[in-house]
Short mmCIF file of C-alpha atoms in Angstrom, two decimals:
data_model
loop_
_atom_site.label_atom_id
_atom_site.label_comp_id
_atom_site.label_asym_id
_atom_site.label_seq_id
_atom_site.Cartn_x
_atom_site.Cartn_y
_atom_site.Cartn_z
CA UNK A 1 110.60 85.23 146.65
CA UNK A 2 113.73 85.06 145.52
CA UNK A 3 113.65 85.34 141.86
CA UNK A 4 116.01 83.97 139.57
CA UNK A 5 118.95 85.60 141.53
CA UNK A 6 119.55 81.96 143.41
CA UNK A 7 121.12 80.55 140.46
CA UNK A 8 123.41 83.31 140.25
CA UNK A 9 124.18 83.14 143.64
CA UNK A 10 124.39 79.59 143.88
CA UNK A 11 127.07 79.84 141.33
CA UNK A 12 129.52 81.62 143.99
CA UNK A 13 130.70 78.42 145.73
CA UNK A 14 134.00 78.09 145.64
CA UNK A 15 135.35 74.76 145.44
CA UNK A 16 139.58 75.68 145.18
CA UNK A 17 139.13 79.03 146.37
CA UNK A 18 140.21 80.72 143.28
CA UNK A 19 138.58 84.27 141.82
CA UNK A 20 138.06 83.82 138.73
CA UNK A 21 136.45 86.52 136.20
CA UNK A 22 133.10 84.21 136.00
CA UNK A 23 133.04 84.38 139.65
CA UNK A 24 133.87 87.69 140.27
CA UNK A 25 130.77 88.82 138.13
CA UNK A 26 128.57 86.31 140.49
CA UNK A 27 129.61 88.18 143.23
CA UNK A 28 128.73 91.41 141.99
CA UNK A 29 125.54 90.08 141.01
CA UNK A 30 125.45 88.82 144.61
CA UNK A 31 125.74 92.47 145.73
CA UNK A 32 122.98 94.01 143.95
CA UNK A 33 120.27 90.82 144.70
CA UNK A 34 118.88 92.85 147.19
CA UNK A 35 117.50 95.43 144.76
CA UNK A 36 116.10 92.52 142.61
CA UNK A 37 114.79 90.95 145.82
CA UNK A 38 112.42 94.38 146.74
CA UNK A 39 110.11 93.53 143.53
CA UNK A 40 107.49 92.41 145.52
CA UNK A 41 104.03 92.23 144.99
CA UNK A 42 102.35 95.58 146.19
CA UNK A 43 98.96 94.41 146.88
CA UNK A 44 95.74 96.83 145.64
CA UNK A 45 92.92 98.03 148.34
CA UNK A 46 89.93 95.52 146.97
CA UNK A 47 86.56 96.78 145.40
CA UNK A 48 83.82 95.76 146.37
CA UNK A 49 81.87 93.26 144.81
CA UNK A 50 78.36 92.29 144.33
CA UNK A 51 79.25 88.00 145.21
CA UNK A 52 75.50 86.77 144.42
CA UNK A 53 75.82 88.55 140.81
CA UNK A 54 79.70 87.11 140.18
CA UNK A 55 79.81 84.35 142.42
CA UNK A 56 82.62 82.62 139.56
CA UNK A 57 85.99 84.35 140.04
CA UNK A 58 89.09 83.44 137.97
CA UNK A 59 93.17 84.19 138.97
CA UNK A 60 95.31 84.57 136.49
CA UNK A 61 98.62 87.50 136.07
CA UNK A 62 99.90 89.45 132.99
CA UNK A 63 104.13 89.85 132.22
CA UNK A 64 104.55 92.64 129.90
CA UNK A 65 108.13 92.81 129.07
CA UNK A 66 110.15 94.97 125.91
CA UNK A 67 112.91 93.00 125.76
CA UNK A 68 115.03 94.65 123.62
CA UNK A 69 115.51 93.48 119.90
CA UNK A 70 118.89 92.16 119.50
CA UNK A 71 118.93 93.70 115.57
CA UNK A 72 117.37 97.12 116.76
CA UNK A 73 120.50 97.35 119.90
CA UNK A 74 123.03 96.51 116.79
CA UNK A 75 121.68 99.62 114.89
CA UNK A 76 121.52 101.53 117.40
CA UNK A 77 124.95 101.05 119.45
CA UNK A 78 125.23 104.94 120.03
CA UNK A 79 122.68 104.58 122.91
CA UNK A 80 124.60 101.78 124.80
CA UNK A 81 127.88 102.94 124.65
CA UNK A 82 128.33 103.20 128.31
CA UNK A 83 127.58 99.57 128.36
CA UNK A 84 130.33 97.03 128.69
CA UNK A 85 129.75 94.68 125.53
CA UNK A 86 129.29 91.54 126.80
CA UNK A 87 125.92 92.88 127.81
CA UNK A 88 125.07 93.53 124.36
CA UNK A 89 125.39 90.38 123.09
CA UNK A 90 122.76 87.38 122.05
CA UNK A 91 124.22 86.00 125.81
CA UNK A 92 121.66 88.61 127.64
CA UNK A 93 118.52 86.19 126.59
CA UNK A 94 119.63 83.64 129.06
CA UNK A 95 119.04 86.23 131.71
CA UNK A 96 115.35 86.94 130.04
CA UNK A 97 114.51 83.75 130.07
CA UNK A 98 115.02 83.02 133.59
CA UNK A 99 113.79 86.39 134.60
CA UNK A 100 110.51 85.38 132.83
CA UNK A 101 110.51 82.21 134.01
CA UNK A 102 110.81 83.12 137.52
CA UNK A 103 107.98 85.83 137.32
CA UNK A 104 105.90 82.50 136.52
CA UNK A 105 102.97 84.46 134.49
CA UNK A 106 100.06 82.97 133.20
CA UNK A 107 99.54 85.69 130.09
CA UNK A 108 103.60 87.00 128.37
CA UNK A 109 103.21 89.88 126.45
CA UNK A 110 106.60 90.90 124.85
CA UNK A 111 107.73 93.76 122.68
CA UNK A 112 110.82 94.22 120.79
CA UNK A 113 110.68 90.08 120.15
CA UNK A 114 113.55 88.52 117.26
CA UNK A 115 111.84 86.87 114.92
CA UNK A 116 115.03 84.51 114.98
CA UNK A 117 114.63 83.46 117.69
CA UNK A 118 110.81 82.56 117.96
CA UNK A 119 111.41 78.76 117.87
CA UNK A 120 114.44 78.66 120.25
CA UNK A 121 112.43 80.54 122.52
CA UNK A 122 108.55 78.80 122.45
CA UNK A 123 110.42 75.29 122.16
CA UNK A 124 111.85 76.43 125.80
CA UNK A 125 108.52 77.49 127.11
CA UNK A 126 106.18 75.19 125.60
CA UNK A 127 106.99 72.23 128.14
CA UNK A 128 106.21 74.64 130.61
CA UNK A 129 102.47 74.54 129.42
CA UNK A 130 102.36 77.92 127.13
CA UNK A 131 100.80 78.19 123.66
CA UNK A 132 101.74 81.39 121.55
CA UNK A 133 101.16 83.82 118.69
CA UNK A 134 103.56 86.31 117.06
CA UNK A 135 102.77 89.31 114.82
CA UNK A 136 106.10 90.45 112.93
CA UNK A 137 106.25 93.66 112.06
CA UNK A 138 105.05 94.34 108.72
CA UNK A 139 107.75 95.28 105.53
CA UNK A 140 107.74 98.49 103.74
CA UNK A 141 110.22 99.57 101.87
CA UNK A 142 113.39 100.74 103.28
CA UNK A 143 112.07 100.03 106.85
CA UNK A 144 112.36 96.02 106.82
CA UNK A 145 111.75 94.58 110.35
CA UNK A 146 113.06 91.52 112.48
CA UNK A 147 110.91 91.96 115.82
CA UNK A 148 107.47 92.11 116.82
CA UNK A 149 105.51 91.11 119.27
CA UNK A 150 104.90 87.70 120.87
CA UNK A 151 102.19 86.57 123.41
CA UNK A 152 101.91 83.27 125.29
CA UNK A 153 99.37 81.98 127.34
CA UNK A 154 99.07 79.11 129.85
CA UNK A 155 96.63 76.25 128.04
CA UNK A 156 95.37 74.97 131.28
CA UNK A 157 94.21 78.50 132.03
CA UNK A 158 93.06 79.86 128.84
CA UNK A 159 91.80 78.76 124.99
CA UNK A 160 92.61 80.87 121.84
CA UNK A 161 89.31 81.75 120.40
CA UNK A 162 90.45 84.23 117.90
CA UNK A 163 93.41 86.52 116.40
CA UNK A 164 93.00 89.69 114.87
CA UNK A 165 96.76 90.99 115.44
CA UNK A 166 97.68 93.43 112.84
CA UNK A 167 100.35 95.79 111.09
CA UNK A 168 100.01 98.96 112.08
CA UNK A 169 100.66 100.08 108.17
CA UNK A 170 97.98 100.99 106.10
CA UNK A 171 99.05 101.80 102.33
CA UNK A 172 97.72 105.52 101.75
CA UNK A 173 97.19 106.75 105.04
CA UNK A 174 100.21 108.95 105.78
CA UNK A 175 99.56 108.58 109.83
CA UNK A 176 99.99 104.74 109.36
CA UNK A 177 103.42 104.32 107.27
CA UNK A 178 105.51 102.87 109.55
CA UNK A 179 105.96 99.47 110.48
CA UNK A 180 104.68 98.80 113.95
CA UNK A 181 102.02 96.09 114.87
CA UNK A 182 99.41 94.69 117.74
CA UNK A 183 98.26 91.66 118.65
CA UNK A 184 94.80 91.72 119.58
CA UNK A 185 93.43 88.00 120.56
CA UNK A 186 90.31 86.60 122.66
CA UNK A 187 91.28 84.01 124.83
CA UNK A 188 88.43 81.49 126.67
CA UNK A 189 88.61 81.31 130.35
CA UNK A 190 89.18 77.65 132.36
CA UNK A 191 85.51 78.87 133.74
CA UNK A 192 83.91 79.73 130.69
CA UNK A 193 84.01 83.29 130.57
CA UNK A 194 86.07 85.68 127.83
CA UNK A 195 88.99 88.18 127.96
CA UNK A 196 90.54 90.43 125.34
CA UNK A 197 94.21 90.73 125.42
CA UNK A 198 95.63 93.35 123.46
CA UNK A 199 99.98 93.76 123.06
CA UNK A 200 101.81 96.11 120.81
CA UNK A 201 104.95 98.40 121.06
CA UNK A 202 103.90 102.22 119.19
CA UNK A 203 106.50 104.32 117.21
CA UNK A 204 109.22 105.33 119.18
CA UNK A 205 109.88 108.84 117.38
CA UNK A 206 109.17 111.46 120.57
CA UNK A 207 108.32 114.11 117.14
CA UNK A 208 105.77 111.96 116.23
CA UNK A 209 102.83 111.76 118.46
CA UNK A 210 100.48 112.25 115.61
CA UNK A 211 101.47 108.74 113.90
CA UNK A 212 101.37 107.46 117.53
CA UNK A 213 97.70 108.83 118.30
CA UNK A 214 96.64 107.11 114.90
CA UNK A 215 98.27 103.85 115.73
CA UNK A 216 96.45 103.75 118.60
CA UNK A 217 93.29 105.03 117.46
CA UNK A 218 93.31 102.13 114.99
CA UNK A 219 93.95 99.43 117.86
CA UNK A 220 91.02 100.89 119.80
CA UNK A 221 89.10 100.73 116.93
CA UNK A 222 89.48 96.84 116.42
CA UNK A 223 89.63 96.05 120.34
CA UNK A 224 86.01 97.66 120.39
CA UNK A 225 84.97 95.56 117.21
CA UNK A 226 85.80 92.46 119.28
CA UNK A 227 84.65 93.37 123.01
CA UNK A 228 81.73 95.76 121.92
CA UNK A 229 82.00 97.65 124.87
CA UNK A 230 78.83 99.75 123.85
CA UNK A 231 76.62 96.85 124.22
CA UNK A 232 74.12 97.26 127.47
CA UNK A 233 76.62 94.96 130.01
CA UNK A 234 79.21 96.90 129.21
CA UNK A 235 81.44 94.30 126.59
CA UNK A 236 84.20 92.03 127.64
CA UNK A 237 87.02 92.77 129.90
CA UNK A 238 90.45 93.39 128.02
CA UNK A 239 93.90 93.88 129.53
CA UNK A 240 96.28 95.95 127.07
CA UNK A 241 99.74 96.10 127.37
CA UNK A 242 102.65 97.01 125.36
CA UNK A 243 105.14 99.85 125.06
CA UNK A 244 103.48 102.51 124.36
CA UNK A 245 106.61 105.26 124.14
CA UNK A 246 104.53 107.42 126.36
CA UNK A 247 104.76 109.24 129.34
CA UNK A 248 102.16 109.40 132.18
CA UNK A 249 99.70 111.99 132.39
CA UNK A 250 100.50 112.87 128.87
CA UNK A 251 97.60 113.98 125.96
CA UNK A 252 98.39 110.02 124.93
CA UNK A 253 97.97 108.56 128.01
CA UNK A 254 94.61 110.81 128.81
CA UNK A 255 93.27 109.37 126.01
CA UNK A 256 93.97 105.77 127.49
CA UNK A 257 92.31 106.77 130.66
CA UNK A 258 89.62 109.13 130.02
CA UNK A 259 88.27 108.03 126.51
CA UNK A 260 88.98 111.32 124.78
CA UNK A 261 91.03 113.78 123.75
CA UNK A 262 91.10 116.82 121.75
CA UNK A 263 94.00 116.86 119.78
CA UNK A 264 94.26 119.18 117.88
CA UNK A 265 95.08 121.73 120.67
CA UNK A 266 98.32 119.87 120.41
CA UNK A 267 101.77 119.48 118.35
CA UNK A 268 103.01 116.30 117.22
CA UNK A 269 106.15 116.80 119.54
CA UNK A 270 103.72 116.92 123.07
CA UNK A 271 101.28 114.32 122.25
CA UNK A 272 103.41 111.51 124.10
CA UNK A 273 105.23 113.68 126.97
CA UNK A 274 108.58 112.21 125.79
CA UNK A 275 111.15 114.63 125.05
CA UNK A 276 110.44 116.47 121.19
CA UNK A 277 113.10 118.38 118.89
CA UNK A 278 112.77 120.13 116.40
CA UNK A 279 110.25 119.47 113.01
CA UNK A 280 107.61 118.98 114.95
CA UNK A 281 103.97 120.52 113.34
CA UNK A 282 100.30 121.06 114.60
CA UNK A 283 97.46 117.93 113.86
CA UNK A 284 95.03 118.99 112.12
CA UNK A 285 91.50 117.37 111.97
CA UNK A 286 91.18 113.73 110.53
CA UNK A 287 94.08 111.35 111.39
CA UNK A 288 92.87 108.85 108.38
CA UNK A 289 90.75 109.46 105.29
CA UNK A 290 87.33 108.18 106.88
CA UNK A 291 85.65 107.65 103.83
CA UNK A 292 88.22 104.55 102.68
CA UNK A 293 89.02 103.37 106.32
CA UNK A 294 85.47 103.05 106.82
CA UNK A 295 85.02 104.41 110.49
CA UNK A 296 84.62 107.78 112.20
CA UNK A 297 87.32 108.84 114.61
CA UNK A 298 85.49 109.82 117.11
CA UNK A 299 84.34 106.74 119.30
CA UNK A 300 85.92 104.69 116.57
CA UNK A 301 83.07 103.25 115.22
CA UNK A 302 81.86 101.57 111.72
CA UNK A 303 79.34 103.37 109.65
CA UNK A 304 76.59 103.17 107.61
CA UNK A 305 76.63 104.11 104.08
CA UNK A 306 74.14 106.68 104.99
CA UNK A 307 76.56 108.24 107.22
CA UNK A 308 79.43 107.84 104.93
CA UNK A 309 77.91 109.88 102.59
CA UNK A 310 76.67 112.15 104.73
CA UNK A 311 80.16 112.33 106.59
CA UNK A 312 81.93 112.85 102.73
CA UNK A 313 79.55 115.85 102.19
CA UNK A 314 80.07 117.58 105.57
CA UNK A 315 83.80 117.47 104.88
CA UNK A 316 83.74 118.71 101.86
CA UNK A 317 82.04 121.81 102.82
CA UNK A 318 83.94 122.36 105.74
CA UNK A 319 87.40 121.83 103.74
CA UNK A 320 85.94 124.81 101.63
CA UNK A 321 84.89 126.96 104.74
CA UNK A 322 87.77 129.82 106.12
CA UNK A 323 86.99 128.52 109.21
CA UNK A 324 87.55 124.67 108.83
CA UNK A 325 89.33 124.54 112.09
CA UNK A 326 86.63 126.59 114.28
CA UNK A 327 84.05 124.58 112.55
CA UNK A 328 82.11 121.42 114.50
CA UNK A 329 81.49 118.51 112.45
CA UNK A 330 77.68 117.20 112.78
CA UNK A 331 76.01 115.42 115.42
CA UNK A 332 76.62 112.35 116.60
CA UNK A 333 74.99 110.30 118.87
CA UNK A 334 76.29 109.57 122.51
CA UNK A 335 77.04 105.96 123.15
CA UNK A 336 76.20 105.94 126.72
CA UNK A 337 73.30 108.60 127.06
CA UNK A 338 71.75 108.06 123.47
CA UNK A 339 71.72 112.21 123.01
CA UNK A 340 72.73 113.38 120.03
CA UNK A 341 75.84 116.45 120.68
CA UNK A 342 77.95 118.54 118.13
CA UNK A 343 81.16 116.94 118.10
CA UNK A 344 84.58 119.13 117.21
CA UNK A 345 87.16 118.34 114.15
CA UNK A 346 90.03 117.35 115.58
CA UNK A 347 89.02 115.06 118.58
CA UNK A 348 89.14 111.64 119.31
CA UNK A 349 87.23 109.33 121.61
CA UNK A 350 86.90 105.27 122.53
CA UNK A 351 84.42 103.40 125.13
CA UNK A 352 86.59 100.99 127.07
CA UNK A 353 86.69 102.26 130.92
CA UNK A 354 90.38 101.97 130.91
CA UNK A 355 92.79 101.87 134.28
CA UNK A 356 96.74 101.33 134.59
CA UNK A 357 97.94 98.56 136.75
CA UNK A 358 100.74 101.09 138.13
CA UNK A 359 100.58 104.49 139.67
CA UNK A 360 103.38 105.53 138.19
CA UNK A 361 104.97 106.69 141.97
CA UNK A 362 106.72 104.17 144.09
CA UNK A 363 105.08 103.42 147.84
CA UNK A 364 106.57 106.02 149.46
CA UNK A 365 104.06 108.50 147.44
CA UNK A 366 106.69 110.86 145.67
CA UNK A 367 109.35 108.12 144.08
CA UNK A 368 108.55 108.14 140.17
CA UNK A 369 108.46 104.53 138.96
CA UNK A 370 110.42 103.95 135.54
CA UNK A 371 109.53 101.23 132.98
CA UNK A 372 113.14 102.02 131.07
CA UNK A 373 116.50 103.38 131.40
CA UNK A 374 118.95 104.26 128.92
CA UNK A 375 121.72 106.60 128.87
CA UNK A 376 120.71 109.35 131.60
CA UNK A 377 116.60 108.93 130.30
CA UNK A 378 114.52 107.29 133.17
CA UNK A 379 110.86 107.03 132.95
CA UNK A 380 107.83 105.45 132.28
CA UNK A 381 106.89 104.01 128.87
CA UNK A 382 105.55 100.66 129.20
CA UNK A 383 101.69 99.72 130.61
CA UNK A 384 99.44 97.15 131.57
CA UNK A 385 95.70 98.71 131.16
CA UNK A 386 93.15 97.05 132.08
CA UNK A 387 89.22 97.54 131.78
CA UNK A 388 87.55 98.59 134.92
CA UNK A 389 83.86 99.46 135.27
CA UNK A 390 84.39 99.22 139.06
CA UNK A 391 80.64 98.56 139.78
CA UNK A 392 79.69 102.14 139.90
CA UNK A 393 77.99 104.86 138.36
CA UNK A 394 80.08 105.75 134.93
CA UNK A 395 79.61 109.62 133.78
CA UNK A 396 79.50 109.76 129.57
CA UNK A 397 81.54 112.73 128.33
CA UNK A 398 77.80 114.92 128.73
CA UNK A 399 77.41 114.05 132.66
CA UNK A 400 74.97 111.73 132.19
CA UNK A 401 75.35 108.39 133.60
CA UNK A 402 75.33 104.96 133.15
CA UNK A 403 75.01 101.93 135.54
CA UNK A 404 77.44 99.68 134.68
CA UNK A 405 76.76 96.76 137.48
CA UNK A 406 74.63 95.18 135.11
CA UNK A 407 77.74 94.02 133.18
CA UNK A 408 78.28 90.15 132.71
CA UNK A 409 81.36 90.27 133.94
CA UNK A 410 83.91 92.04 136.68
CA UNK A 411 87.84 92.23 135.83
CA UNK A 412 89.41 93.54 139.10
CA UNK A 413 93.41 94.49 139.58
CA UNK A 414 94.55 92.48 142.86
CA UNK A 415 98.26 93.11 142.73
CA UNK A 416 101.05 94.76 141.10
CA UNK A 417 104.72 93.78 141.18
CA UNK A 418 106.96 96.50 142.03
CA UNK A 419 109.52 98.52 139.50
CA UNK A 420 112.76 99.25 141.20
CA UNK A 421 113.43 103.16 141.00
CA UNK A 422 115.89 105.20 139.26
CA UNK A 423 118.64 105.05 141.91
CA UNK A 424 118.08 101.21 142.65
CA UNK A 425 119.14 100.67 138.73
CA UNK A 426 122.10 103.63 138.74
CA UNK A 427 123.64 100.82 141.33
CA UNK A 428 122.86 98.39 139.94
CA UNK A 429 124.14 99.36 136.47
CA UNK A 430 122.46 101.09 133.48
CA UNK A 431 120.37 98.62 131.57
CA UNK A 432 121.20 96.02 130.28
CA UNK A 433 123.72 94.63 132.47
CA UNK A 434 124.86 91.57 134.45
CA UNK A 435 121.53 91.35 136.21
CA UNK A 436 118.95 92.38 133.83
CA UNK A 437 119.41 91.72 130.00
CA UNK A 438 117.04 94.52 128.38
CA UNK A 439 117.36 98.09 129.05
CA UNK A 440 113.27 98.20 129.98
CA UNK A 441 111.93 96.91 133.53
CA UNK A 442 109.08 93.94 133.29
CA UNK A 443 105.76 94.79 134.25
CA UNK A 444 103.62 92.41 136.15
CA UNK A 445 99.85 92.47 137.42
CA UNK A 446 97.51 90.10 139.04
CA UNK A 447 94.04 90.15 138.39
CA UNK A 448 90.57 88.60 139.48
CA UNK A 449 87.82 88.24 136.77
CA UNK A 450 84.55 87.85 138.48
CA UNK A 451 81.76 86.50 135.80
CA UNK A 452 78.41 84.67 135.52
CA UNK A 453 78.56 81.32 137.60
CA UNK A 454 75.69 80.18 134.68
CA UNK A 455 78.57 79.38 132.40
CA UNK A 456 80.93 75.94 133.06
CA UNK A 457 84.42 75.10 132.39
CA UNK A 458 85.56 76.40 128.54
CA UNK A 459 82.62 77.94 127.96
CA UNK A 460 79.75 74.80 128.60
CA UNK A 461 76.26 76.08 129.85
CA UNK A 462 76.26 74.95 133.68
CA UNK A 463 73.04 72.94 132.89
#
């Protein structure tokens, strides 16, 4: 696999002999091809499956890819000024296009995406079979946008069934201010059966996790509304991805992979892992006035009336209580053992059985893998999650369990392609350069879904 380094390479024939500047570059970028040539696919140890239950499997792979907004670089110059400038100009989405193109996904999901150049760019890709939807980032004063996010999808593979991308802005709530969106979209199957794919690039502000944690609280909240993943087969399968400006193993990332956190035992400055500064401030309980937004934090679901005003009261004694913070809420009912349990101002929760496509270490165990790289910052921001109920017994937060092979549906991570390191980019130039035309890595995962063989081509009953 040779990527799209053989069209750089094949521009190195020489027909009079002569160096020229043009050529000179090709044979630098013939130099570095190697590192470009070790993304390979790094295959994943299989799970096992039940076949007489999900005898219908489907192949598809994800791209997620921040590609840099062209207006955003321009603003922000400061960060690239170790970068020679013709790799700062509009020229570096040729490379991205044929990087893409050679990656040959079935599902794009790309952050940091021009809004100028939507057409130029889906006119290129839709004679190459993909259909697409964009969410710009929403205005608000004095923080007008150009980018968002843009996802495209092979339509021999897969059928839009719905959209519910989103802003990220929500007037009043001072935890959702700032202009950031998701796409969140359910996409029919060749085979009939249904995935969720979810793309959106969070606040980059490393001060900030609070307004992070509430931006993605809020893109739980409507993923869950459309896969219902508290439902007795366990919902539908969704693959997230985006750039989520946060670190692995972070309070951010926890929540991602174990459903809760409590977060108010954090600043704002450690609730993404990136590097904080100064101004940053504790969380207190409540990221968004529940009794407008219309759903409780904790497992992010919709309420009753009932509860609303049940919910209002509660908080209003507790806001009058010297001991608000010590205080637990009321009980709540557990969505996987039924049991009703006190549950804590100042924690959040969500019911997707999220997994990351990467490891976030290279193959040789003790490498870190990097998503991004710019100035002397290397590490890990961007994801592909995926939901994984791995046909096993699932523990609820209270240790009881749930059995979640009765689910109508199996998604299953095959492959992953792999992220050159920190050392493989210092030689081949800080990002972007002559090879690579953003200054973040793509990500790209294969996956298997496994579903019920009862249900025919786009979604027609077998009988």
């Amino acid at each position: 696999q040779h990527y799209f380094i053989q069209s750089n390479l094949r521009s190195m024939d020489l027909e009079d002999g002569e160096l020229t500047p043009e050529r000179e570059e090709s044979c630098e970028i013939a130099r570095v091809n190697q590192n470009l040539l070790s993304r390979i696919w790094r295959q994943v140890s299989p799970a096992t499956v039940p076949w007489k239950k999900y005898s219908k499997k489907f192949d598809f792979s994800v791209l997620s890819y921040n590609i840099l907004s062209q207006l955003l670089l321009e603003n922000n110059k400061y960060l690239y000024r170790n970068i020679k400038g013709k790799y700062l100009t509009e020229k570096r989405f040729k490379l991205i296009i044929e990087e893409i193109e050679s990656y040959d996904a079935d599902i794009l999901c790309l952050q940091e995406f021009d809004h100028q150049i939507l057409d130029y760019f889906t006119e290129h890709f839709a004679p190459k079979g993909y259909d697409h939807v964009f969410e710009r980032k929403p205005s608000i004063p004095f923080q007008e946008k150009d980018d968002g996010c843009l996802m495209m999808f092979r339509t021999n593979k897969f059928r839009l069934v719905s959209n519910v991308s989103q802003g990220l802005f929500v007037p009043g709530e001072k935890l959702l201010n700032k202009p950031n969106c998701a796409q969140i979209v359910l996409l029919e199957c060749k085979d009939g059966s249904q995935l969720c794919v979810a793309n959106t690039h969070l606040l980059f502000n490393p001060r900030r996790g609070d307004i992070k944690l509430a931006q993605l609280s809020l893109i739980l909240h409507n993923i869950q509304k459309l896969v219902n993943p508290s439902q007795e087969c366990g919902g539908l399968p969704v693959v997230f991805c985006g750039d989520f400006n946060t670190c692995p193993h972070s309070p951010l990332y926890n929540l991602m992979k174990y459903g809760r956190i409590q977060y108010s035992d954090f600043t704002s400055d450690r609730i993404s892992g990136q590097k904080g500064g100064r101004k940053c401030h504790t969380i207190g309980p409540g990221l968004w006035n529940h009794s407008t937004q219309g759903y409780h934090e904790h497992g992010l679901y919709e309420r009753t009336e009932e509860e609303l005003s049940i919910c209002r009261e509660t908080h209003r004694s507790l806001t009058q209580s010297a001991t608000y913070l010590n205080q637990e809420y009321r009980d709540l009912k557990c969505f996987k053992c039924g049991l009703l349990y006190p549950y804590k101002q100042g924690s959040i929760s969500h019911k997707i059985n999220f997994r990351s496509a990467y490891d976030h270490v290279d193959s040789d165990g003790c490498t870190k893998e990097i998503t991004t790289y710019i100035q002397n910052d290397a590490r890990t921001v961007d994801y592909i999650w995926y939901s994984n109920h791995d046909n096993s017994q699932q523990n609820c937060a209270h240790g009881h369990t749930c059995d979640s092979s009765c689910s109508s549906s199996l998604l299953l991570l095959n492959a992953r392609r792999r992220l050159l390191t920190k050392p493989e980019l210092t030689n081949m130039g800080k990002l972007p350069n002559h090879v690579l035309g953003s200054d973040h890595q793509a990500l790209q995962a294969k996956f298997t879904l496994y579903s019920d063989p009862q249900l025919n081509s786009f979604g027609r009953n077998a009988d």
